[in-house]
Structures are given as C-alpha cells and as structure tokens.
Amino acid sequence: MTTPTDPVAIVGAGQSGLAAARAVRDAGMRPLVLEAGERPSGSWPGYYDSLTLFSPARYSAMPGFPFPGDPDRYPTRDEVADYLESYAAHLDVEIRTGTRVSDVESRGRGFVVRTADGQAIPAAGIVAASGSFGKPYLPVLPGQEDFTGETLHVAQYRDPKRYAGQRVVVVGGGNSGVQVAYELAEVASVTLATLQPISFMQQRIGGQDLHHWLETSGFDLLSGSWLGHLVPGPLVLDTGDYHNALESGRFDRQPMFTAFDGDGVVWSDGRREKVDVALFATGYRPDLGYLRSLGALDAEGLPAHVHGISTTHVGLVYLGLEFQRSFSSNTVRGVSRDADYVAGQLAAYIRDAAGTIGL
C-alpha cells in the first residue's frame, strides 16, 4: 500500500528530472530519481561529438547554479553532461543510476514503479521526465526496406570521419540537420533534403545573443498555441556560417525526395540518384513506454496532459515535453519554471488538499 510519505518517483536524471528533483524537494516532498544511464546527466553523453548548445552558458543554467567558465561561450555536449552531474551532486537528493523503469502501476492513491532489475518501488506521485532521446522518429518512405545504402537517425550519428568520400543525404531542416550537414560536408558530398526551404535566424541581434532577447522580450514564455501563429516553421540559429556554406555550395538543399529506389533515392522532380547514406534528423517522440500499461498514453504513445498535468491519472505529471507550457519548456533554461508548476500540483494532491477542505 502506498502512503503520502512515500517518495515522488522521478523517471530520468537529465535536465528535466533534475529540475523536478529540486522542485519536489523545495515543495517539501521526498524525490527519488531513477535514471537508466550510468550518470545523472540524461541523454547528453549520447549526442553526436560536435554538438554544442545553441544558447550561451549564461542562459543555460539551472536556478542558483551558474554554468562555470565564460558566460558568453556555447557549451559543448560534454560540458553540459558534466554540468548536470555537478548539479545533481549539489542537490543532495537520492538518485539511482543504472535503474531503468519498465512499468508503472496505480495502487490506491499512489503508484508502484517497477524497474528492469526487478525492484517494486512505492511512490506517492510520478514525474515522467524521461525525455525523448530514446525514441527517435524515423519516417518510413516507399522503398525504404529495400534500400541498399545505410539509413540512420541522428541519434546514432557521432562524427563525420566514417562517411569520408560518401554521398550523404541529410533529411531535416532544423538545427541538428543543418549542423550535421555542415560538418559532414568537410569530408563527404552532402545534400540537405527538407520539406520547406531553410529559415535562418541570426544568432546575434543588436550586439546581443538571440537568447538575451528571448528572455527579455518574454518570447520564452509564449505558449505553443500562440507560437503557431507567430513562427512560420522550423528556424535554424546561425552566426552566418551555415547560410554562407549553403550559398557557396559547400552543401546544397533539395526538396524532400519521394522514395528510395534500390541503391538510391528518387527526387521530387523524378531524378534518380545513387546515395550511400540517408541520415534522418527528423526529431524525437516522448519516450514513455513505461506508462503504456497504466493507460496514460494515446494510440500513438503520446501523453494525455494539460500543461504537464496528466488528464488520465491524478498524481502523474510530465516534465520536459516540447511546448509543454511555453517555447522554452524543454530547454535547460526553461524547464525549472515548469518543474515548480507541476511540483505544486503534486504537493496539493499528495497532502490531500481536497480532503482538507471537506471534499
């Protein structure tokens, strides 16, 4: 039987899980963070080698814990992983690494969390903060099963060396797709295949990094429902290098191909071209399979929620979903705002606020 004194189980120790741990602790509850990896740094160690944050260090820190070093630099993948590990130690909360959550069951007013190594952990509430890196989205195109070249998602990509001299098509016109195409073009022949022309946004405006304006203007707080009216589509942050590379022919951009064909692809104008590698930078979906048997997900595996509060199970909340409450919801700089919000909802439920007022 679960009790109000049981911990709040937080699934994932990336930026979202650690933000949740701080917020749950500050709300007077006991957080227990369960992380599948060996470090309390989420998916960061698994990203491609050259990845850097698109925001400067000064806009990439958790509350009360500044990012070390030059605040105007763009931290690397490894620096972010190390920073999160330091933040986790600073929190002084219980974190169990190497602990993969496999299932969550409802029990009374609480839950039981089951792990891949056989643990059954009672929990007063659940924060699903497992991110999306474990569930890359790979679209299926005609002829794909018979393609004789290599197909991979950017989640599997590490560095350009092994693609030297090859013909590579990178699918996706967001930040990751453009960044990977740019570095691959040093050693390979690269085309960026996108549904729409690439929209570049200047990294610096009026002498300040864009993130200064995102924060001071309030853009970071805009809801997803409004952003659809204000933003035309995916935007690529650029200091000028990417746009210049595209204009100079270092790599080119073509409308998305329509099909695979043996050892090549068929472009939208009917041309067939031999291709060695199709690398998909097509995003991710929330990695929440452990909630399927609970009945918290829809047919596509997406959570039923409003601003991160489950609409299927009281006591279950989410953190780090894209546009969960605002433009910055799934960023290092923005996730803590959402963490405070969902932790407040959890605290009210676990302390039986409804019962206190006679309901």
C-alpha positions as a Python dict, from the first residue, in 0.01 Angstrom:
ca = {
    (1, 'M'): (0, 0, 0),
    (2, 'T'): (138, 340, -93),
    (3, 'T'): (136, 626, 158),
    (4, 'P'): (181, 1005, 143),
    (5, 'T'): (526, 959, 297),
    (6, 'D'): (647, 752, 2),
    (7, 'P'): (883, 932, -235),
    (8, 'V'): (784, 1105, -555),
    (9, 'A'): (944, 889, -823),
    (10, 'I'): (1110, 1093, -1096),
    (11, 'V'): (1190, 898, -1412),
    (12, 'G'): (1506, 1035, -1574),
    (13, 'A'): (1806, 1233, -1448),
    (14, 'G'): (1853, 1472, -1737),
    (15, 'Q'): (1780, 1841, -1712),
    (16, 'S'): (1407, 1776, -1664),
    (17, 'G'): (1447, 1510, -1398),
    (18, 'L'): (1698, 1715, -1202),
    (19, 'A'): (1476, 2024, -1227),
    (20, 'A'): (1191, 1810, -1094),
    (21, 'A'): (1406, 1682, -806),
    (22, 'R'): (1484, 2036, -695),
    (23, 'A'): (1121, 2148, -723),
    (24, 'V'): (982, 1839, -546),
    (25, 'R'): (1236, 1880, -266),
    (26, 'D'): (1158, 2250, -228),
    (27, 'A'): (785, 2170, -212),
    (28, 'G'): (851, 1960, 98),
    (29, 'M'): (832, 1614, -64),
    (30, 'R'): (1096, 1343, -99),
    (31, 'P'): (1226, 1297, -454),
    (32, 'L'): (1365, 966, -577),
    (33, 'V'): (1529, 997, -919),
    (34, 'L'): (1553, 681, -1131),
    (35, 'E'): (1799, 704, -1422),
    (36, 'A'): (1859, 429, -1678),
    (37, 'G'): (2209, 552, -1762),
    (38, 'E'): (2521, 537, -1554),
    (39, 'R'): (2545, 912, -1496),
    (40, 'P'): (2291, 1168, -1369),
    (41, 'S'): (2314, 1364, -1693),
    (42, 'G'): (2035, 1219, -1902),
    (43, 'S'): (2089, 1173, -2274),
    (44, 'W'): (2365, 1434, -2312),
    (45, 'P'): (2656, 1186, -2322),
    (46, 'G'): (2488, 1009, -2614),
    (47, 'Y'): (2461, 1302, -2855),
    (48, 'Y'): (2697, 1349, -3150),
    (49, 'D'): (3051, 1458, -3069),
    (50, 'S'): (3042, 1814, -3206),
    (51, 'L'): (2709, 1916, -3052),
    (52, 'T'): (2712, 2250, -2875),
    (53, 'L'): (2427, 2432, -2709),
    (54, 'F'): (2252, 2691, -2920),
    (55, 'S'): (2230, 2914, -2612),
    (56, 'P'): (2526, 3075, -2429),
    (57, 'A'): (2628, 2946, -2088),
    (58, 'R'): (2465, 3242, -1910),
    (59, 'Y'): (2124, 3130, -2047),
    (60, 'S'): (2186, 2758, -1997),
    (61, 'A'): (2200, 2718, -1620),
    (62, 'M'): (1968, 2578, -1357),
    (63, 'P'): (1840, 2816, -1085),
    (64, 'G'): (2105, 2908, -829),
    (65, 'F'): (2380, 2710, -1001),
    (66, 'P'): (2565, 2916, -1266),
    (67, 'F'): (2733, 2743, -1557),
    (68, 'P'): (3112, 2763, -1497),
    (69, 'G'): (3351, 2949, -1727),
    (70, 'D'): (3292, 3223, -1982),
    (71, 'P'): (2918, 3302, -1970),
    (72, 'D'): (2914, 3401, -2337),
    (73, 'R'): (3052, 3075, -2476),
    (74, 'Y'): (2836, 2796, -2620),
    (75, 'P'): (2892, 2487, -2401),
    (76, 'T'): (2979, 2156, -2564),
    (77, 'R'): (2798, 1826, -2521),
    (78, 'D'): (3048, 1703, -2262),
    (79, 'E'): (3042, 2032, -2071),
    (80, 'V'): (2663, 2010, -2039),
    (81, 'A'): (2683, 1649, -1919),
    (82, 'D'): (2946, 1743, -1661),
    (83, 'Y'): (2744, 2045, -1551),
    (84, 'L'): (2430, 1838, -1495),
    (85, 'E'): (2630, 1580, -1298),
    (86, 'S'): (2763, 1858, -1077),
    (87, 'Y'): (2414, 1999, -1033),
    (88, 'A'): (2287, 1655, -931),
    (89, 'A'): (2554, 1632, -659),
    (90, 'H'): (2466, 1985, -546),
    (91, 'L'): (2100, 1889, -497),
    (92, 'D'): (2183, 1619, -242),
    (93, 'V'): (1879, 1406, -329),
    (94, 'E'): (1856, 1030, -384),
    (95, 'I'): (1945, 936, -742),
    (96, 'R'): (1970, 574, -853),
    (97, 'T'): (2162, 540, -1177),
    (98, 'G'): (2159, 219, -1382),
    (99, 'T'): (1791, 186, -1291),
    (100, 'R'): (1560, 159, -1592),
    (101, 'V'): (1188, 197, -1523),
    (102, 'S'): (990, -68, -1710),
    (103, 'D'): (636, -17, -1582),
    (104, 'V'): (419, 194, -1353),
    (105, 'E'): (108, 62, -1178),
    (106, 'S'): (-167, 252, -999),
    (107, 'R'): (-214, 148, -638),
    (108, 'G'): (-462, 326, -413),
    (109, 'R'): (-384, 697, -418),
    (110, 'G'): (-30, 626, -532),
    (111, 'F'): (174, 410, -766),
    (112, 'V'): (422, 125, -779),
    (113, 'V'): (721, 171, -1006),
    (114, 'R'): (873, -146, -1147),
    (115, 'T'): (1229, -149, -1276),
    (116, 'A'): (1408, -371, -1525),
    (117, 'D'): (1618, -523, -1244),
    (118, 'G'): (1310, -639, -1051),
    (119, 'Q'): (1252, -362, -798),
    (120, 'A'): (899, -261, -697),
    (121, 'I'): (911, 92, -556),
    (122, 'P'): (604, 251, -390),
    (123, 'A'): (559, 614, -492),
    (124, 'A'): (321, 886, -376),
    (125, 'G'): (346, 1052, -719),
    (126, 'I'): (521, 1018, -1053),
    (127, 'V'): (716, 1272, -1259),
    (128, 'A'): (772, 1137, -1610),
    (129, 'A'): (1087, 1325, -1713),
    (130, 'S'): (1250, 1067, -1938),
    (131, 'G'): (1282, 1293, -2240),
    (132, 'S'): (1274, 1170, -2599),
    (133, 'F'): (1628, 1067, -2698),
    (134, 'G'): (1538, 701, -2650),
    (135, 'K'): (1262, 728, -2911),
    (136, 'P'): (1398, 884, -3232),
    (137, 'Y'): (1141, 943, -3504),
    (138, 'L'): (1233, 776, -3832),
    (139, 'P'): (972, 823, -4108),
    (140, 'V'): (908, 529, -4341),
    (141, 'L'): (924, 609, -4713),
    (142, 'P'): (838, 394, -5016),
    (143, 'G'): (1117, 152, -5100),
    (144, 'Q'): (1298, 207, -4770),
    (145, 'E'): (1307, -161, -4675),
    (146, 'D'): (1498, -244, -4996),
    (147, 'F'): (1746, 46, -4981),
    (148, 'T'): (2096, -99, -5001),
    (149, 'G'): (2271, 203, -4851),
    (150, 'E'): (2289, 297, -4484),
    (151, 'T'): (1991, 452, -4306),
    (152, 'L'): (2033, 604, -3962),
    (153, 'H'): (1887, 863, -3730),
    (154, 'V'): (2098, 1150, -3598),
    (155, 'A'): (2068, 985, -3255),
    (156, 'Q'): (2307, 718, -3390),
    (157, 'Y'): (2548, 967, -3550),
    (158, 'R'): (2874, 1054, -3373),
    (159, 'D'): (3128, 1216, -3609),
    (160, 'P'): (3188, 1263, -3985),
    (161, 'K'): (3507, 1057, -4027),
    (162, 'R'): (3344, 727, -4122),
    (163, 'Y'): (3147, 896, -4403),
    (164, 'A'): (3450, 1035, -4585),
    (165, 'G'): (3409, 1026, -4963),
    (166, 'Q'): (3046, 912, -4950),
    (167, 'R'): (2728, 1059, -5095),
    (168, 'V'): (2512, 1158, -4798),
    (169, 'V'): (2158, 1294, -4785),
    (170, 'V'): (2063, 1454, -4453),
    (171, 'V'): (1688, 1471, -4401),
    (172, 'G'): (1556, 1758, -4188),
    (173, 'G'): (1584, 2135, -4189),
    (174, 'G'): (1618, 2207, -3817),
    (175, 'N'): (1924, 2299, -3613),
    (176, 'S'): (2062, 1946, -3587),
    (177, 'G'): (2013, 1865, -3955),
    (178, 'V'): (2191, 2178, -4070),
    (179, 'Q'): (2472, 2144, -3816),
    (180, 'V'): (2539, 1781, -3913),
    (181, 'A'): (2518, 1856, -4286),
    (182, 'Y'): (2768, 2139, -4240),
    (183, 'E'): (3028, 1923, -4069),
    (184, 'L'): (2973, 1621, -4295),
    (185, 'A'): (3038, 1845, -4595),
    (186, 'E'): (3402, 1866, -4487),
    (187, 'V'): (3453, 1502, -4590),
    (188, 'A'): (3151, 1399, -4798),
    (189, 'S'): (2917, 1515, -5075),
    (190, 'V'): (2609, 1633, -4886),
    (191, 'T'): (2256, 1736, -4975),
    (192, 'L'): (2007, 1856, -4717),
    (193, 'A'): (1657, 1727, -4803),
    (194, 'T'): (1377, 1931, -4646),
    (195, 'L'): (1003, 1978, -4686),
    (196, 'Q'): (1040, 2357, -4685),
    (197, 'P'): (1324, 2600, -4763),
    (198, 'I'): (1554, 2653, -4465),
    (199, 'S'): (1468, 2954, -4249),
    (200, 'F'): (1775, 3104, -4083),
    (201, 'M'): (1758, 3321, -3771),
    (202, 'Q'): (2053, 3536, -3670),
    (203, 'Q'): (2228, 3418, -3354),
    (204, 'R'): (2317, 3777, -3266),
    (205, 'I'): (2083, 4077, -3292),
    (206, 'G'): (2182, 4428, -3193),
    (207, 'G'): (2509, 4306, -3043),
    (208, 'Q'): (2336, 4055, -2815),
    (209, 'D'): (2283, 3681, -2849),
    (210, 'L'): (1929, 3593, -2954),
    (211, 'H'): (1865, 3433, -2615),
    (212, 'H'): (1900, 3771, -2448),
    (213, 'W'): (1600, 3886, -2650),
    (214, 'L'): (1408, 3563, -2598),
    (215, 'E'): (1435, 3623, -2224),
    (216, 'T'): (1388, 4000, -2204),
    (217, 'S'): (1105, 4016, -2457),
    (218, 'G'): (909, 3735, -2293),
    (219, 'F'): (924, 3517, -2605),
    (220, 'D'): (1049, 3227, -2390),
    (221, 'L'): (714, 3231, -2208),
    (222, 'L'): (488, 3221, -2514),
    (223, 'S'): (258, 2920, -2529),
    (224, 'G'): (269, 2667, -2810),
    (225, 'S'): (-82, 2763, -2921),
    (226, 'W'): (29, 3120, -2989),
    (227, 'L'): (364, 3026, -3140),
    (228, 'G'): (189, 2855, -3429),
    (229, 'H'): (55, 3194, -3533),
    (230, 'L'): (383, 3380, -3484),
    (231, 'V'): (654, 3144, -3611),
    (232, 'P'): (639, 3029, -3975),
    (233, 'G'): (812, 2693, -3914),
    (234, 'P'): (1145, 2542, -3801),
    (235, 'L'): (1419, 2803, -3756),
    (236, 'V'): (1794, 2745, -3771),
    (237, 'L'): (2012, 2961, -3549),
    (238, 'D'): (2310, 3088, -3748),
    (239, 'T'): (2607, 3317, -3699),
    (240, 'G'): (2635, 3326, -4077),
    (241, 'D'): (2844, 3013, -4131),
    (242, 'Y'): (2556, 2783, -4225),
    (243, 'H'): (2389, 3027, -4463),
    (244, 'N'): (2721, 3107, -4630),
    (245, 'A'): (2801, 2737, -4666),
    (246, 'L'): (2468, 2677, -4837),
    (247, 'E'): (2510, 2979, -5065),
    (248, 'S'): (2867, 2882, -5159),
    (249, 'G'): (2771, 2523, -5242),
    (250, 'R'): (2957, 2352, -4957),
    (251, 'F'): (2635, 2154, -4931),
    (252, 'D'): (2307, 2200, -5114),
    (253, 'R'): (1940, 2184, -5029),
    (254, 'Q'): (1677, 1996, -5228),
    (255, 'P'): (1304, 1938, -5173),
    (256, 'M'): (1246, 1612, -4988),
    (257, 'F'): (1288, 1301, -5202),
    (258, 'T'): (976, 1093, -5263),
    (259, 'A'): (1111, 739, -5233),
    (260, 'F'): (1408, 509, -5201),
    (261, 'D'): (1497, 304, -5507),
    (262, 'G'): (1748, 23, -5460),
    (263, 'D'): (2080, 196, -5400),
    (264, 'G'): (1944, 549, -5437),
    (265, 'V'): (1664, 797, -5391),
    (266, 'V'): (1406, 948, -5623),
    (267, 'W'): (1395, 1327, -5603),
    (268, 'S'): (1073, 1526, -5633),
    (269, 'D'): (1145, 1609, -5998),
    (270, 'G'): (1177, 1240, -6087),
    (271, 'R'): (1556, 1222, -6092),
    (272, 'R'): (1710, 907, -5950),
    (273, 'E'): (2045, 935, -5772),
    (274, 'K'): (2271, 678, -5607),
    (275, 'V'): (2317, 754, -5236),
    (276, 'D'): (2542, 588, -4980),
    (277, 'V'): (2381, 722, -4662),
    (278, 'A'): (2043, 867, -4563),
    (279, 'L'): (2075, 1037, -4226),
    (280, 'F'): (1746, 1145, -4070),
    (281, 'A'): (1748, 1448, -3840),
    (282, 'T'): (1372, 1419, -3801),
    (283, 'G'): (1327, 1468, -3432),
    (284, 'Y'): (1208, 1252, -3147),
    (285, 'R'): (891, 1146, -2969),
    (286, 'P'): (837, 1129, -2591),
    (287, 'D'): (995, 810, -2457),
    (288, 'L'): (718, 700, -2222),
    (289, 'G'): (664, 330, -2293),
    (290, 'Y'): (670, 252, -1920),
    (291, 'L'): (334, 431, -1889),
    (292, 'R'): (154, 235, -2161),
    (293, 'S'): (5, -37, -1937),
    (294, 'L'): (-109, 234, -1695),
    (295, 'G'): (-334, 371, -1969),
    (296, 'A'): (-177, 717, -1966),
    (297, 'L'): (-83, 729, -2336),
    (298, 'D'): (-284, 757, -2655),
    (299, 'A'): (-263, 516, -2950),
    (300, 'E'): (50, 694, -3079),
    (301, 'G'): (227, 675, -2745),
    (302, 'L'): (177, 1041, -2661),
    (303, 'P'): (74, 1155, -2311),
    (304, 'A'): (-270, 1291, -2235),
    (305, 'H'): (-198, 1608, -2040),
    (306, 'V'): (-266, 1978, -1998),
    (307, 'H'): (50, 2181, -1927),
    (308, 'G'): (220, 1867, -1797),
    (309, 'I'): (-62, 1755, -1567),
    (310, 'S'): (-195, 1413, -1661),
    (311, 'T'): (-562, 1407, -1761),
    (312, 'T'): (-584, 1030, -1704),
    (313, 'H'): (-422, 977, -1362),
    (314, 'V'): (-417, 1211, -1065),
    (315, 'G'): (-66, 1211, -917),
    (316, 'L'): (110, 1173, -1253),
    (317, 'V'): (284, 1472, -1413),
    (318, 'Y'): (520, 1525, -1704),
    (319, 'L'): (823, 1744, -1749),
    (320, 'G'): (1038, 1841, -2046),
    (321, 'L'): (778, 1792, -2319),
    (322, 'E'): (819, 2019, -2620),
    (323, 'F'): (600, 2330, -2577),
    (324, 'Q'): (461, 2179, -2255),
    (325, 'R'): (371, 2525, -2127),
    (326, 'S'): (591, 2756, -2332),
    (327, 'F'): (857, 2794, -2601),
    (328, 'S'): (1135, 2715, -2350),
    (329, 'S'): (968, 2420, -2174),
    (330, 'N'): (1215, 2156, -2291),
    (331, 'T'): (1531, 2364, -2253),
    (332, 'V'): (1784, 2382, -1970),
    (333, 'R'): (1697, 2747, -1918),
    (334, 'G'): (1319, 2699, -1911),
    (335, 'V'): (1236, 2361, -1762),
    (336, 'S'): (1263, 2474, -1399),
    (337, 'R'): (960, 2704, -1438),
    (338, 'D'): (750, 2407, -1542),
    (339, 'A'): (903, 2196, -1264),
    (340, 'D'): (779, 2439, -999),
    (341, 'Y'): (432, 2432, -1153),
    (342, 'V'): (392, 2053, -1166),
    (343, 'A'): (552, 2008, -822),
    (344, 'G'): (294, 2242, -673),
    (345, 'Q'): (15, 2033, -825),
    (346, 'L'): (170, 1714, -690),
    (347, 'A'): (213, 1858, -342),
    (348, 'A'): (-153, 1961, -325),
    (349, 'Y'): (-264, 1612, -427),
    (350, 'I'): (-28, 1417, -202),
    (351, 'R'): (-123, 1633, 100),
    (352, 'D'): (-491, 1569, 19),
    (353, 'A'): (-581, 1933, -32),
    (354, 'A'): (-930, 1831, -146),
    (355, 'G'): (-989, 1630, 172),
    (356, 'T'): (-866, 1916, 386),
    (357, 'I'): (-1149, 2135, 266),
    (358, 'G'): (-1406, 1860, 314),
    (359, 'L'): (-1430, 1713, -37),
}
